[in-house]
Amino acid sequence: MAAKTLAAGPALIRAATAVTEHYERISSDLGLTMQQARLLFILHRRPTNMLGLGSALRLTKSTMTGVVARMESAGLVERVPDAADRRNFVVTPTDHGAEVAEEFERRLRTEVRRMLRVLDPAERDTLGVLLTAVIAGQDD
């Protein structure tokens, strides 16, 4: 029996919830909070300073400092002096942190591919176009 077609808004919410549940489970499996997983994901792409991280995660400086300190203690990240401005530090993943980030990304991609397997390639392409438009609309 085919699933009832949802309106775009409820469908997007249900899909986002499903992805978030995978994100949360994978984070937990790897011993991370969702916030820590997101931070590692960001840093794995491009190390940045505390201000950049706080902005990307929408956290205050004091909250960001606590999150980074806990991750430093866990051996996932390190703070190194910023070559461009010695008053600042750049947060980078350690080798272990990079491995955890890669494993997180691998598992999440697997789950998303599993979710999308019900679509044929053309439908996946169309979904990509539509979601890109939705995301771009957030920047306005």
Tab-separated table of N, CA and C in Angstrom:
chain	number	residue	atom	x	y	z
A	1	MET	N	0.853	-1.178	0.000
A	1	MET	CA	0.000	0.000	0.000
A	1	MET	C	0.896	1.238	0.000
A	2	ALA	N	0.655	2.158	-0.906
A	2	ALA	CA	1.464	3.373	-1.032
A	2	ALA	C	1.188	4.313	0.143
A	3	ALA	N	2.236	5.000	0.549
A	3	ALA	CA	2.103	5.973	1.639
A	3	ALA	C	1.298	7.174	1.154
A	4	LYS	N	0.546	7.754	2.076
A	4	LYS	CA	-0.224	8.957	1.756
A	4	LYS	C	0.744	10.100	1.441
A	5	THR	N	0.462	10.830	0.384
A	5	THR	CA	1.300	11.967	0.009
A	5	THR	C	1.049	13.116	0.978
A	6	LEU	N	2.124	13.639	1.536
A	6	LEU	CA	2.041	14.765	2.468
A	6	LEU	C	2.237	16.070	1.720
A	7	ALA	N	1.722	17.138	2.278
A	7	ALA	CA	2.017	18.475	1.764
A	7	ALA	C	3.509	18.744	1.984
A	8	ALA	N	4.057	19.697	1.239
A	8	ALA	CA	5.499	19.968	1.276
A	8	ALA	C	6.010	20.270	2.689
A	9	GLY	N	5.310	21.124	3.423
A	9	GLY	CA	5.784	21.490	4.766
A	9	GLY	C	5.879	20.301	5.701
A	10	PRO	N	4.788	19.559	5.894
A	10	PRO	CA	4.865	18.379	6.762
A	10	PRO	C	5.871	17.339	6.266
A	11	ALA	N	5.985	17.170	4.935
A	11	ALA	CA	6.955	16.215	4.400
A	11	ALA	C	8.381	16.633	4.738
A	12	LEU	N	8.677	17.929	4.606
A	12	LEU	CA	10.011	18.423	4.932
A	12	LEU	C	10.313	18.230	6.417
A	13	ILE	N	9.319	18.500	7.256
A	13	ILE	CA	9.504	18.324	8.700
A	13	ILE	C	9.753	16.856	9.025
A	14	ARG	N	8.991	15.956	8.441
A	14	ARG	CA	9.186	14.527	8.703
A	14	ARG	C	10.554	14.062	8.225
A	15	ALA	N	10.982	14.531	7.041
A	15	ALA	CA	12.295	14.147	6.518
A	15	ALA	C	13.408	14.701	7.403
A	16	ALA	N	13.273	15.954	7.815
A	16	ALA	CA	14.284	16.563	8.700
A	16	ALA	C	14.350	15.814	10.030
A	17	THR	N	13.201	15.418	10.542
A	17	THR	CA	13.168	14.667	11.796
A	17	THR	C	13.871	13.322	11.638
A	18	ALA	N	13.635	12.648	10.526
A	18	ALA	CA	14.284	11.352	10.280
A	18	ALA	C	15.803	11.515	10.205
A	19	VAL	N	16.271	12.523	9.483
A	19	VAL	CA	17.712	12.764	9.374
A	19	VAL	C	18.284	13.113	10.749
A	20	THR	N	17.571	13.941	11.503
A	20	THR	CA	18.027	14.325	12.842
A	20	THR	C	18.125	13.109	13.752
A	21	GLU	N	17.181	12.185	13.647
A	21	GLU	CA	17.240	10.969	14.461
A	21	GLU	C	18.473	10.141	14.115
A	22	HIS	N	18.808	10.026	12.837
A	22	HIS	CA	20.025	9.318	12.432
A	22	HIS	C	21.257	10.046	12.970
A	23	TYR	N	21.259	11.362	12.833
A	23	TYR	CA	22.363	12.202	13.296
A	23	TYR	C	22.598	11.981	14.792
A	24	GLU	N	21.499	11.983	15.545
A	24	GLU	CA	21.586	11.809	16.995
A	24	GLU	C	22.080	10.416	17.366
A	25	ARG	N	21.563	9.392	16.702
A	25	ARG	CA	21.976	8.026	17.003
A	25	ARG	C	23.448	7.802	16.672
A	26	ILE	N	23.870	8.272	15.509
A	26	ILE	CA	25.269	8.099	15.102
A	26	ILE	C	26.187	8.860	16.051
A	27	SER	N	25.808	10.080	16.405
A	27	SER	CA	26.599	10.863	17.366
A	27	SER	C	26.769	10.088	18.656
A	28	SER	N	25.668	9.575	19.170
A	28	SER	CA	25.685	8.827	20.424
A	28	SER	C	26.551	7.573	20.303
A	29	ASP	N	26.405	6.849	19.182
A	29	ASP	CA	27.215	5.645	18.958
A	29	ASP	C	28.707	5.963	19.013
A	30	LEU	N	29.072	7.163	18.583
A	30	LEU	CA	30.481	7.571	18.556
A	30	LEU	C	30.907	8.289	19.841
A	31	GLY	N	30.006	8.340	20.818
A	31	GLY	CA	30.333	8.965	22.103
A	31	GLY	C	30.300	10.478	22.069
A	32	LEU	N	29.533	11.038	21.149
A	32	LEU	CA	29.462	12.488	20.993
A	32	LEU	C	28.045	12.982	21.245
A	33	THR	N	27.938	14.245	21.633
A	33	THR	CA	26.642	14.908	21.601
A	33	THR	C	26.429	15.365	20.157
A	34	MET	N	25.209	15.726	19.831
A	34	MET	CA	24.948	16.235	18.479
A	34	MET	C	25.762	17.504	18.223
A	35	GLN	N	25.895	18.330	19.254
A	35	GLN	CA	26.657	19.577	19.135
A	35	GLN	C	28.128	19.273	18.836
A	36	GLN	N	28.692	18.293	19.535
A	36	GLN	CA	30.085	17.921	19.303
A	36	GLN	C	30.269	17.338	17.905
A	37	ALA	N	29.324	16.516	17.466
A	37	ALA	CA	29.418	15.941	16.121
A	37	ALA	C	29.382	17.048	15.075
A	38	ARG	N	28.503	17.997	15.270
A	38	ARG	CA	28.405	19.113	14.320
A	38	ARG	C	29.692	19.924	14.297
A	39	LEU	N	30.261	20.169	15.473
A	39	LEU	CA	31.510	20.919	15.557
A	39	LEU	C	32.630	20.179	14.826
A	40	LEU	N	32.744	18.872	15.059
A	40	LEU	CA	33.775	18.090	14.371
A	40	LEU	C	33.559	18.099	12.866
A	41	PHE	N	32.312	18.010	12.454
A	41	PHE	CA	31.987	18.028	11.031
A	41	PHE	C	32.447	19.339	10.400
A	42	ILE	N	32.192	20.450	11.081
A	42	ILE	CA	32.609	21.771	10.590
A	42	ILE	C	34.128	21.860	10.531
A	43	LEU	N	34.791	21.465	11.613
A	43	LEU	CA	36.250	21.574	11.690
A	43	LEU	C	36.952	20.654	10.709
A	44	HIS	N	36.360	19.509	10.452
A	44	HIS	CA	36.984	18.561	9.535
A	44	HIS	C	37.074	19.161	8.137
A	45	ARG	N	36.113	19.989	7.796
A	45	ARG	CA	36.113	20.665	6.491
A	45	ARG	C	37.091	21.845	6.481
A	46	ARG	N	37.090	22.605	7.592
A	46	ARG	CA	37.927	23.806	7.639
A	46	ARG	C	38.130	24.243	9.080
A	47	PRO	N	39.337	24.052	9.617
A	47	PRO	CA	39.601	24.560	10.972
A	47	PRO	C	39.315	26.059	11.031
A	48	THR	N	38.849	26.515	12.162
A	48	THR	CA	38.483	27.916	12.304
A	48	THR	C	38.700	28.355	13.741
A	49	ASN	N	38.529	29.643	13.977
A	49	ASN	CA	38.705	30.164	15.325
A	49	ASN	C	37.410	30.030	16.119
A	50	MET	N	37.479	30.381	17.393
A	50	MET	CA	36.331	30.225	18.284
A	50	MET	C	35.146	31.073	17.811
A	51	LEU	N	35.426	32.270	17.325
A	51	LEU	CA	34.354	33.144	16.852
A	51	LEU	C	33.629	32.514	15.662
A	52	GLY	N	34.394	31.966	14.732
A	52	GLY	CA	33.808	31.304	13.575
A	52	GLY	C	32.975	30.097	13.967
A	53	LEU	N	33.479	29.323	14.926
A	53	LEU	CA	32.722	28.164	15.396
A	53	LEU	C	31.435	28.585	16.087
A	54	GLY	N	31.539	29.576	16.951
A	54	GLY	CA	30.362	30.062	17.663
A	54	GLY	C	29.296	30.547	16.706
A	55	SER	N	29.728	31.225	15.666
A	55	SER	CA	28.795	31.723	14.654
A	55	SER	C	28.150	30.565	13.898
A	56	ALA	N	28.959	29.597	13.487
A	56	ALA	CA	28.451	28.456	12.733
A	56	ALA	C	27.482	27.624	13.570
A	57	LEU	N	27.757	27.505	14.860
A	57	LEU	CA	26.916	26.691	15.741
A	57	LEU	C	25.857	27.513	16.465
A	58	ARG	N	25.918	28.820	16.277
A	58	ARG	CA	24.997	29.752	16.948
A	58	ARG	C	25.089	29.627	18.464
A	59	LEU	N	26.329	29.627	18.952
A	59	LEU	CA	26.580	29.544	20.387
A	59	LEU	C	27.339	30.775	20.853
A	60	THR	N	27.135	31.142	22.116
A	60	THR	CA	27.885	32.256	22.683
A	60	THR	C	29.339	31.828	22.881
A	61	LYS	N	30.193	32.810	23.052
A	61	LYS	CA	31.622	32.521	23.225
A	61	LYS	C	31.856	31.641	24.452
A	62	SER	N	31.166	31.940	25.563
A	62	SER	CA	31.393	31.154	26.775
A	62	SER	C	30.923	29.710	26.598
A	63	THR	N	29.799	29.509	25.933
A	63	THR	CA	29.319	28.150	25.676
A	63	THR	C	30.283	27.428	24.744
A	64	MET	N	30.727	28.125	23.705
A	64	MET	CA	31.651	27.547	22.740
A	64	MET	C	32.953	27.134	23.434
A	65	THR	N	33.432	27.969	24.333
A	65	THR	CA	34.667	27.669	25.066
A	65	THR	C	34.516	26.377	25.852
A	66	GLY	N	33.358	26.192	26.497
A	66	GLY	CA	33.118	24.970	27.261
A	66	GLY	C	33.060	23.732	26.380
A	67	VAL	N	32.391	23.844	25.251
A	67	VAL	CA	32.282	22.714	24.323
A	67	VAL	C	33.665	22.327	23.813
A	68	VAL	N	34.446	23.310	23.397
A	68	VAL	CA	35.791	23.038	22.870
A	68	VAL	C	36.678	22.462	23.966
A	69	ALA	N	36.578	22.971	25.175
A	69	ALA	CA	37.395	22.460	26.284
A	69	ALA	C	37.095	20.984	26.541
A	70	ARG	N	35.814	20.615	26.532
A	70	ARG	CA	35.447	19.209	26.748
A	70	ARG	C	35.969	18.323	25.609
A	71	MET	N	35.899	18.849	24.398
A	71	MET	CA	36.374	18.075	23.254
A	71	MET	C	37.896	17.974	23.248
A	72	GLU	N	38.549	19.020	23.757
A	72	GLU	CA	40.008	18.979	23.901
A	72	GLU	C	40.395	17.892	24.902
A	73	SER	N	39.685	17.854	26.022
A	73	SER	CA	39.953	16.843	27.054
A	73	SER	C	39.741	15.431	26.526
A	74	ALA	N	38.809	15.277	25.596
A	74	ALA	CA	38.528	13.972	25.007
A	74	ALA	C	39.495	13.625	23.881
A	75	GLY	N	40.410	14.542	23.561
A	75	GLY	CA	41.392	14.282	22.513
A	75	GLY	C	40.855	14.401	21.104
A	76	LEU	N	39.762	15.146	20.941
A	76	LEU	CA	39.142	15.285	19.624
A	76	LEU	C	39.588	16.527	18.869
A	77	VAL	N	39.904	17.601	19.597
A	77	VAL	CA	40.338	18.850	18.978
A	77	VAL	C	41.503	19.425	19.759
A	78	GLU	N	42.163	20.377	19.128
A	78	GLU	CA	43.210	21.131	19.816
A	78	GLU	C	43.134	22.579	19.371
A	79	ARG	N	43.566	23.445	20.256
A	79	ARG	CA	43.632	24.878	19.927
A	79	ARG	C	45.079	25.232	19.680
A	80	VAL	N	45.335	25.845	18.536
A	80	VAL	CA	46.692	26.277	18.193
A	80	VAL	C	46.661	27.772	17.911
A	81	PRO	N	47.748	28.474	18.241
A	81	PRO	CA	47.757	29.921	17.967
A	81	PRO	C	47.524	30.213	16.493
A	82	ASP	N	46.721	31.232	16.233
A	82	ASP	CA	46.419	31.672	14.874
A	82	ASP	C	47.637	32.419	14.335
A	83	ALA	N	48.203	31.931	13.246
A	83	ALA	CA	49.403	32.551	12.665
A	83	ALA	C	49.139	33.990	12.241
A	84	ALA	N	47.886	34.294	11.866
A	84	ALA	CA	47.544	35.637	11.403
A	84	ALA	C	47.289	36.603	12.561
A	85	ASP	N	46.928	36.069	13.727
A	85	ASP	CA	46.612	36.917	14.881
A	85	ASP	C	46.873	36.121	16.153
A	86	ARG	N	48.008	36.352	16.756
A	86	ARG	CA	48.443	35.581	17.924
A	86	ARG	C	47.493	35.682	19.116
A	87	ARG	N	46.569	36.645	19.101
A	87	ARG	CA	45.600	36.763	20.199
A	87	ARG	C	44.509	35.708	20.085
A	88	ASN	N	44.378	35.120	18.914
A	88	ASN	CA	43.333	34.132	18.652
A	88	ASN	C	43.911	32.733	18.531
A	89	PHE	N	43.027	31.766	18.658
A	89	PHE	CA	43.387	30.372	18.469
A	89	PHE	C	42.524	29.777	17.367
A	90	VAL	N	43.130	28.884	16.619
A	90	VAL	CA	42.404	28.128	15.612
A	90	VAL	C	42.140	26.747	16.208
A	91	VAL	N	40.913	26.300	16.086
A	91	VAL	CA	40.549	24.984	16.595
A	91	VAL	C	40.649	23.997	15.434
A	92	THR	N	41.402	22.940	15.633
A	92	THR	CA	41.590	21.930	14.600
A	92	THR	C	41.308	20.553	15.185
A	93	PRO	N	40.840	19.632	14.361
A	93	PRO	CA	40.652	18.272	14.878
A	93	PRO	C	42.008	17.594	15.055
A	94	THR	N	42.120	16.785	16.081
A	94	THR	CA	43.297	15.935	16.224
A	94	THR	C	43.164	14.806	15.205
A	95	ASP	N	44.176	13.966	15.099
A	95	ASP	CA	44.070	12.816	14.201
A	95	ASP	C	42.867	11.956	14.594
A	96	HIS	N	42.721	11.748	15.907
A	96	HIS	CA	41.577	10.960	16.400
A	96	HIS	C	40.260	11.668	16.063
A	97	GLY	N	40.203	12.977	16.257
A	97	GLY	CA	38.998	13.746	15.935
A	97	GLY	C	38.659	13.663	14.463
A	98	ALA	N	39.673	13.708	13.601
A	98	ALA	CA	39.440	13.596	12.157
A	98	ALA	C	38.892	12.215	11.814
A	99	GLU	N	39.406	11.176	12.461
A	99	GLU	CA	38.902	9.815	12.228
A	99	GLU	C	37.439	9.704	12.649
A	100	VAL	N	37.109	10.272	13.809
A	100	VAL	CA	35.730	10.236	14.293
A	100	VAL	C	34.823	11.012	13.334
A	101	ALA	N	35.279	12.178	12.864
A	101	ALA	CA	34.487	12.981	11.921
A	101	ALA	C	34.250	12.207	10.624
A	102	GLU	N	35.274	11.530	10.125
A	102	GLU	CA	35.137	10.749	8.894
A	102	GLU	C	34.160	9.594	9.090
A	103	GLU	N	34.241	8.933	10.240
A	103	GLU	CA	33.316	7.832	10.527
A	103	GLU	C	31.890	8.345	10.662
A	104	PHE	N	31.717	9.486	11.326
A	104	PHE	CA	30.394	10.094	11.456
A	104	PHE	C	29.819	10.385	10.074
A	105	GLU	N	30.617	11.038	9.236
A	105	GLU	CA	30.144	11.402	7.903
A	105	GLU	C	29.825	10.163	7.072
A	106	ARG	N	30.663	9.144	7.169
A	106	ARG	CA	30.425	7.903	6.413
A	106	ARG	C	29.098	7.275	6.827
A	107	ARG	N	28.859	7.183	8.125
A	107	ARG	CA	27.618	6.574	8.608
A	107	ARG	C	26.389	7.406	8.235
A	108	LEU	N	26.505	8.718	8.353
A	108	LEU	CA	25.364	9.573	8.019
A	108	LEU	C	25.043	9.493	6.531
A	109	ARG	N	26.074	9.504	5.696
A	109	ARG	CA	25.843	9.374	4.244
A	109	ARG	C	25.156	8.043	3.928
A	110	THR	N	25.565	6.975	4.610
A	110	THR	CA	24.946	5.665	4.402
A	110	THR	C	23.461	5.718	4.745
A	111	GLU	N	23.123	6.348	5.861
A	111	GLU	CA	21.719	6.445	6.262
A	111	GLU	C	20.911	7.301	5.289
A	112	VAL	N	21.486	8.391	4.822
A	112	VAL	CA	20.770	9.248	3.872
A	112	VAL	C	20.571	8.503	2.551
A	113	ARG	N	21.599	7.795	2.095
A	113	ARG	CA	21.446	6.993	0.869
A	113	ARG	C	20.335	5.951	1.044
A	114	ARG	N	20.285	5.365	2.235
A	114	ARG	CA	19.240	4.376	2.518
A	114	ARG	C	17.858	5.031	2.449
A	115	MET	N	17.748	6.244	2.983
A	115	MET	CA	16.472	6.959	2.929
A	115	MET	C	16.067	7.263	1.490
A	116	LEU	N	17.047	7.586	0.651
A	116	LEU	CA	16.765	8.013	-0.721
A	116	LEU	C	16.642	6.856	-1.714
A	117	ARG	N	16.869	5.646	-1.261
A	117	ARG	CA	16.854	4.503	-2.199
A	117	ARG	C	15.492	4.279	-2.850
A	118	VAL	N	14.441	4.827	-2.266
A	118	VAL	CA	13.093	4.669	-2.850
A	118	VAL	C	12.897	5.559	-4.076
A	119	LEU	N	13.827	6.470	-4.303
A	119	LEU	CA	13.736	7.387	-5.448
A	119	LEU	C	14.646	6.913	-6.570
A	120	ASP	N	14.203	7.138	-7.809
A	120	ASP	CA	15.090	6.839	-8.934
A	120	ASP	C	16.053	8.020	-9.098
A	121	PRO	N	17.099	7.868	-9.896
A	121	PRO	CA	18.090	8.943	-10.036
A	121	PRO	C	17.508	10.302	-10.427
A	122	ALA	N	16.543	10.319	-11.336
A	122	ALA	CA	15.939	11.595	-11.749
A	122	ALA	C	15.190	12.242	-10.582
A	123	GLU	N	14.498	11.434	-9.794
A	123	GLU	CA	13.777	11.967	-8.627
A	123	GLU	C	14.760	12.511	-7.583
A	124	ARG	N	15.886	11.815	-7.385
A	124	ARG	CA	16.906	12.314	-6.450
A	124	ARG	C	17.464	13.642	-6.932
A	125	ASP	N	17.699	13.748	-8.251
A	125	ASP	CA	18.184	15.017	-8.812
A	125	ASP	C	17.173	16.136	-8.582
A	126	THR	N	15.909	15.848	-8.818
A	126	THR	CA	14.857	16.846	-8.612
A	126	THR	C	14.786	17.255	-7.146
A	127	LEU	N	14.856	16.271	-6.256
A	127	LEU	CA	14.840	16.578	-4.823
A	127	LEU	C	16.017	17.477	-4.463
A	128	GLY	N	17.175	17.198	-5.017
A	128	GLY	CA	18.349	18.034	-4.760
A	128	GLY	C	18.131	19.473	-5.199
A	129	VAL	N	17.545	19.648	-6.379
A	129	VAL	CA	17.252	20.997	-6.887
A	129	VAL	C	16.273	21.711	-5.960
A	130	LEU	N	15.220	21.015	-5.570
A	130	LEU	CA	14.193	21.625	-4.718
A	130	LEU	C	14.737	21.983	-3.337
A	131	LEU	N	15.492	21.077	-2.736
A	131	LEU	CA	16.041	21.366	-1.402
A	131	LEU	C	17.082	22.479	-1.461
A	132	THR	N	17.839	22.536	-2.555
A	132	THR	CA	18.798	23.630	-2.723
A	132	THR	C	18.076	24.966	-2.755
A	133	ALA	N	16.935	25.018	-3.432
A	133	ALA	CA	16.143	26.253	-3.485
A	133	ALA	C	15.619	26.621	-2.093
A	134	VAL	N	15.169	25.629	-1.343
A	134	VAL	CA	14.680	25.885	0.019
A	134	VAL	C	15.819	26.436	0.888
A	135	ILE	N	16.981	25.807	0.804
A	135	ILE	CA	18.143	26.251	1.597
A	135	ILE	C	18.559	27.659	1.191
A	136	ALA	N	18.611	27.926	-0.116
A	136	ALA	CA	18.994	29.253	-0.599
A	136	ALA	C	18.028	30.314	-0.098
A	137	GLY	N	16.760	29.966	0.020
A	137	GLY	CA	15.758	30.893	0.518
A	137	GLY	C	15.997	31.289	1.964
A	138	GLN	N	16.716	30.475	2.712
A	138	GLN	CA	17.038	30.795	4.107
A	138	GLN	C	18.035	31.940	4.215
A	139	ASP	N	18.814	32.131	3.169
A	139	ASP	CA	19.835	33.179	3.160
A	139	ASP	C	19.257	34.547	2.875
A	140	ASP	N	17.997	34.604	2.420
A	140	ASP	CA	17.370	35.886	2.088
A	140	ASP	C	16.934	36.631	3.337
